Coordinates of C-alpha atoms in Angstrom, one line a residue:
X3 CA 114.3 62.6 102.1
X4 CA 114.7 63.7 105.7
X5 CA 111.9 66.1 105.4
X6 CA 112.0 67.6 109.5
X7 CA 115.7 68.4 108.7
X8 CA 114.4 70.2 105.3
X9 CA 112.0 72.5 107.1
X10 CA 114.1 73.1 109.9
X11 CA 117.1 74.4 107.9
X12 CA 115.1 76.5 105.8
X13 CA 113.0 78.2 108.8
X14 CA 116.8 78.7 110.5
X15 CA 117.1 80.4 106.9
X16 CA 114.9 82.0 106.6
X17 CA 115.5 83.9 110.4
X18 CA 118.9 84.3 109.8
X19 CA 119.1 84.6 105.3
X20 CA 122.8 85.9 105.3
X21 CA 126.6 85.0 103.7
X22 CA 128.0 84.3 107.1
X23 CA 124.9 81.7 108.5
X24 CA 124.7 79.7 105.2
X25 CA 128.3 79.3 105.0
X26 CA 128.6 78.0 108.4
X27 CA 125.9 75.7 107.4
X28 CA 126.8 74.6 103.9
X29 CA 127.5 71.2 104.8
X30 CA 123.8 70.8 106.0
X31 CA 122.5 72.3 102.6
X32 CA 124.9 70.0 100.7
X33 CA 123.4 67.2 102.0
X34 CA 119.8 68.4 101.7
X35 CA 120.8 69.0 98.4
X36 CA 121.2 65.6 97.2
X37 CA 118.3 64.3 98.9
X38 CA 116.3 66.4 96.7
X39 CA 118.0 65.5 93.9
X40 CA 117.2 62.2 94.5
X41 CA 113.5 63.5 95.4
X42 CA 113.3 65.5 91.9
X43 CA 115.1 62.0 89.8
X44 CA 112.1 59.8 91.5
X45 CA 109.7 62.2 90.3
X46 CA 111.3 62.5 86.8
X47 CA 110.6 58.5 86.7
X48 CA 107.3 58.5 88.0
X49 CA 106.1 61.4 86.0
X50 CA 107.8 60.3 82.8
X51 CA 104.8 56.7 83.0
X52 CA 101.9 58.9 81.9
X53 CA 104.0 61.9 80.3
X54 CA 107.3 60.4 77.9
X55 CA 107.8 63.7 77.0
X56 CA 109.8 64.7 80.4
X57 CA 111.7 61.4 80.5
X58 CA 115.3 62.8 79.7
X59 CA 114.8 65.7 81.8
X60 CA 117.9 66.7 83.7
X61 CA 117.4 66.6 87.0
X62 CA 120.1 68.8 88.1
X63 CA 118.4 71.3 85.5
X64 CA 115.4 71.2 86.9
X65 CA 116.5 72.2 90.4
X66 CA 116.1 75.6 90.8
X67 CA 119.4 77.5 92.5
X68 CA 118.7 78.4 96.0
X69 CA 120.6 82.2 95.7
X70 CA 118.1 85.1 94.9
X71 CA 118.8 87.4 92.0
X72 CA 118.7 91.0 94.0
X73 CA 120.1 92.8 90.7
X74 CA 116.8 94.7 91.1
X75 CA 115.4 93.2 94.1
X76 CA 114.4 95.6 96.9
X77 CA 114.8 92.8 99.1
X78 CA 118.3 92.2 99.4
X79 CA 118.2 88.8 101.5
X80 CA 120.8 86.6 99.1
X81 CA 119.4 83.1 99.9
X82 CA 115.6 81.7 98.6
X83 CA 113.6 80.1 101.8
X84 CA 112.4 76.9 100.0
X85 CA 113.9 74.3 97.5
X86 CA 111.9 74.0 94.2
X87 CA 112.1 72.2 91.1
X88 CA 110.6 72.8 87.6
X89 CA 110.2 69.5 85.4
X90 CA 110.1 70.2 81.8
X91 CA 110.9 68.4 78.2
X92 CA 113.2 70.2 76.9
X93 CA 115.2 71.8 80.8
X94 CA 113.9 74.7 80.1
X95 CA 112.2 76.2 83.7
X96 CA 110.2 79.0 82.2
X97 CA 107.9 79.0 79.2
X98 CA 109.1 80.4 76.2
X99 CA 107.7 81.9 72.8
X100 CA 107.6 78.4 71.4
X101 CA 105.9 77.0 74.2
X102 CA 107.0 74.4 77.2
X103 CA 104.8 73.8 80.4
X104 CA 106.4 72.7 83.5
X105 CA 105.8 70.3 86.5
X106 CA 106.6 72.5 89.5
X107 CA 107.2 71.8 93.3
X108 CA 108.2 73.6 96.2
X109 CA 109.0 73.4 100.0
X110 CA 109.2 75.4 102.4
X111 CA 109.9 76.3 106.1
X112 CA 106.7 76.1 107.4
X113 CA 105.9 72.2 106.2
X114 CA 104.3 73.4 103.0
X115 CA 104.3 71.6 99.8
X116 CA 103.1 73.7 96.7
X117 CA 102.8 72.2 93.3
X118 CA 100.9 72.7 90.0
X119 CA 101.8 72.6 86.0
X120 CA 101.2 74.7 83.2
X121 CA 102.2 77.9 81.9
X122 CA 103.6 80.8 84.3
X123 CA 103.8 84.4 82.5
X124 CA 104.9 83.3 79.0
X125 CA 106.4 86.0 76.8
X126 CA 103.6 88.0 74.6
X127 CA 104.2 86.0 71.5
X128 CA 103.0 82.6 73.6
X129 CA 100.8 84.2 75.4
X130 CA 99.0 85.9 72.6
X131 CA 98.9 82.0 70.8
X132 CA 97.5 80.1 73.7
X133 CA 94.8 83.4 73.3
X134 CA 94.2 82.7 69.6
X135 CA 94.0 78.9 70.5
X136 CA 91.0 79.4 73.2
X137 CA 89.3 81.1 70.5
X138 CA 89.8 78.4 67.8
X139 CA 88.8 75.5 70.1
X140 CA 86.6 77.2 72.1
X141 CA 85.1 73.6 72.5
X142 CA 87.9 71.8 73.5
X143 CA 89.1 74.6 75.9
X144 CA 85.8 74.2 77.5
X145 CA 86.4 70.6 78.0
X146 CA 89.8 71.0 79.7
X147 CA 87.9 73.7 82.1
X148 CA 85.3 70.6 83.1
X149 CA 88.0 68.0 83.3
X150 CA 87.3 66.3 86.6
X151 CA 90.8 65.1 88.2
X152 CA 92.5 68.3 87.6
X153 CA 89.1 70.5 89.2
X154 CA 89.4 67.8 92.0
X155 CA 93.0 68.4 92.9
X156 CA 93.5 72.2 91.8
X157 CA 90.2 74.3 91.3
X158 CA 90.4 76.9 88.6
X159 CA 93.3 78.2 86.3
X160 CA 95.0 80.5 88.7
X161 CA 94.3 84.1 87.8
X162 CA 97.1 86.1 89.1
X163 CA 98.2 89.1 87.6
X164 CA 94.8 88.6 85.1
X165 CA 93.7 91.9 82.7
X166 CA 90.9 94.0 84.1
X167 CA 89.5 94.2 80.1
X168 CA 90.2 91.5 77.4
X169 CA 93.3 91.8 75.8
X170 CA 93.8 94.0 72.7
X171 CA 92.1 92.3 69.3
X172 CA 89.5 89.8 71.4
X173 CA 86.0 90.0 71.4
X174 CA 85.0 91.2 74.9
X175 CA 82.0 89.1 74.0
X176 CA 83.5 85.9 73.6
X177 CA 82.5 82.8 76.0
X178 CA 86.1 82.7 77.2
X179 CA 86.7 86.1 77.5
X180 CA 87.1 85.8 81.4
X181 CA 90.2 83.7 80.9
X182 CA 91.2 85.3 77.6
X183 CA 92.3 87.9 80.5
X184 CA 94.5 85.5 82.1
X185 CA 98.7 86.5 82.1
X186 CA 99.4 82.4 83.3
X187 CA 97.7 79.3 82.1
X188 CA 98.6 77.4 85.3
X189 CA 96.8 75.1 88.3
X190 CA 98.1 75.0 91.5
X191 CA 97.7 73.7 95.1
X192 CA 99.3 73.6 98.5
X193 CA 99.6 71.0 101.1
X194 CA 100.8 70.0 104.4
X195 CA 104.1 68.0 104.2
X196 CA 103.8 64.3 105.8
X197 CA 106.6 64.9 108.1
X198 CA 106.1 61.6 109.6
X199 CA 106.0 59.6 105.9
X200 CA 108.5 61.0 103.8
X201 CA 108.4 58.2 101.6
X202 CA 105.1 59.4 100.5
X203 CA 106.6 62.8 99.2
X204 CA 106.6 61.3 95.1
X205 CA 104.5 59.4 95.3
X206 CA 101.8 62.3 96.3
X207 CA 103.3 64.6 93.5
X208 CA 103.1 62.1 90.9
X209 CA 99.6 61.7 91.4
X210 CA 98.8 65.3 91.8
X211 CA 100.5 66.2 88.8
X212 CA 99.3 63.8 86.8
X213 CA 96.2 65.5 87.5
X214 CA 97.2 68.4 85.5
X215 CA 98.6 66.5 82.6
X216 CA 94.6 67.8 80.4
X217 CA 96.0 70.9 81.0
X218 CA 100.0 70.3 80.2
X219 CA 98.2 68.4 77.2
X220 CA 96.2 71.2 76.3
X221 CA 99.4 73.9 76.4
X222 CA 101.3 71.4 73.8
X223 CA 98.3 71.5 71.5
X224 CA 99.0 75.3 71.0
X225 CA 102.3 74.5 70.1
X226 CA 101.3 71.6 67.4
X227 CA 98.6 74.2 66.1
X228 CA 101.2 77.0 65.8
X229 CA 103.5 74.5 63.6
X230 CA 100.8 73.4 61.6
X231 CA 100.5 77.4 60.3

């Protein structure tokens, strides 16, 4: 993928995010476009050697549309300033009450490369299940906290948006407690773009992610114990 003329589109973007500017300049974003289609199917095949489960993901589906939803959006700027992709079993982008992590990537403007996996803000009913799951296998949750690749690459569970007290019907007591407050069961990270090497764009990913597949791992577990019950 032409990376420099990724970043310099979306930095024109985001200095001039209107109807007029990206219509003038559609025929650069098409192009862009397929290149990270192309960039999303590679990872889909890399990915797809240590996790079988995301194998017949849809690429297309797991490109995320580059026009904001300002319904209720103070910000009324139509147009998103990066191009991401979520990369999940089933296509589905955000977790639902039944469970489903994704493998997410962005880019943006400024030569930045995010990605991470897991769980972002599930609805209460998974939420409250990947809860009851620490709890149950408090041992094995422990073990996914000490997991060495995924520490290496990511640090700690991210705790945005995390409860100031434990979450009604937990023990405020219990070893876990701290992340029995957590809203997201997710790892992330964020990089500097090799500009100069784009062929080295999925490769990277793919072994960062895999990093996080103890985790992505872990998240499915609370779906096989939920279908045991």
């Amino acid at each position: 993928m032409h990376l420099r003329d990724l970043t310099q589109f979306l930095t024109e973007l985001s200095e001039n995010n209107n109807r007029p500017w990206f219509i003038m300049n559609k025929p650069r974003y098409d192009i862009l476009r397929e290149e990270f289609l192309a960039v999303v199917t590679e990872l889909i095949s890399e990915l797809s050697k240590f996790d079988r489960q995301v194998a017949a993901c849809n690429p297309k589906k797991a490109m995320f549309r580059i026009n904001r939803d300002i319904r209720f959006a103070n910000d009324k700027s139509p147009y998103k300033t990066r191009f991401s992709a979520g990369i999940t079993p089933k296509d589905l982008r955000r977790p639902s009450a039944g469970g489903g992590s994704t493998y997410y990537f962005q880019i943006d403007g400024s030569g930045k490369l995010l990605f991470g996996a897991g769980e972002y803000l599930p609805p209460a009913p998974r939420l409250k299940a990947i809860r009851e799951q620490i709890v149950n296998d408090a041992t094995g949750f422990a073990k996914l906290l000490k997991n060495k690749p995924m520490r290496a690459t990511f640090g700690h569970l991210q705790e945005e948006d995390k409860l100031q007290r434990p979450p009604k019907g937990f023990d405020a007591q219990h070893v876990h407690v701290e992340y029995l407050k957590l809203k997201s069961f997710f790892v992330w990270t964020e990089v500097d773009l090799k500009l100069n090497d784009p062929d080295q764009l999925v490769p990277e990913l793919a072994r960062g992610l895999k990093d996080a597949f103890a985790l992505v791992t872990w998240l499915r577990s609370v779906e096989a114990s939920n279908a045991e019950e």
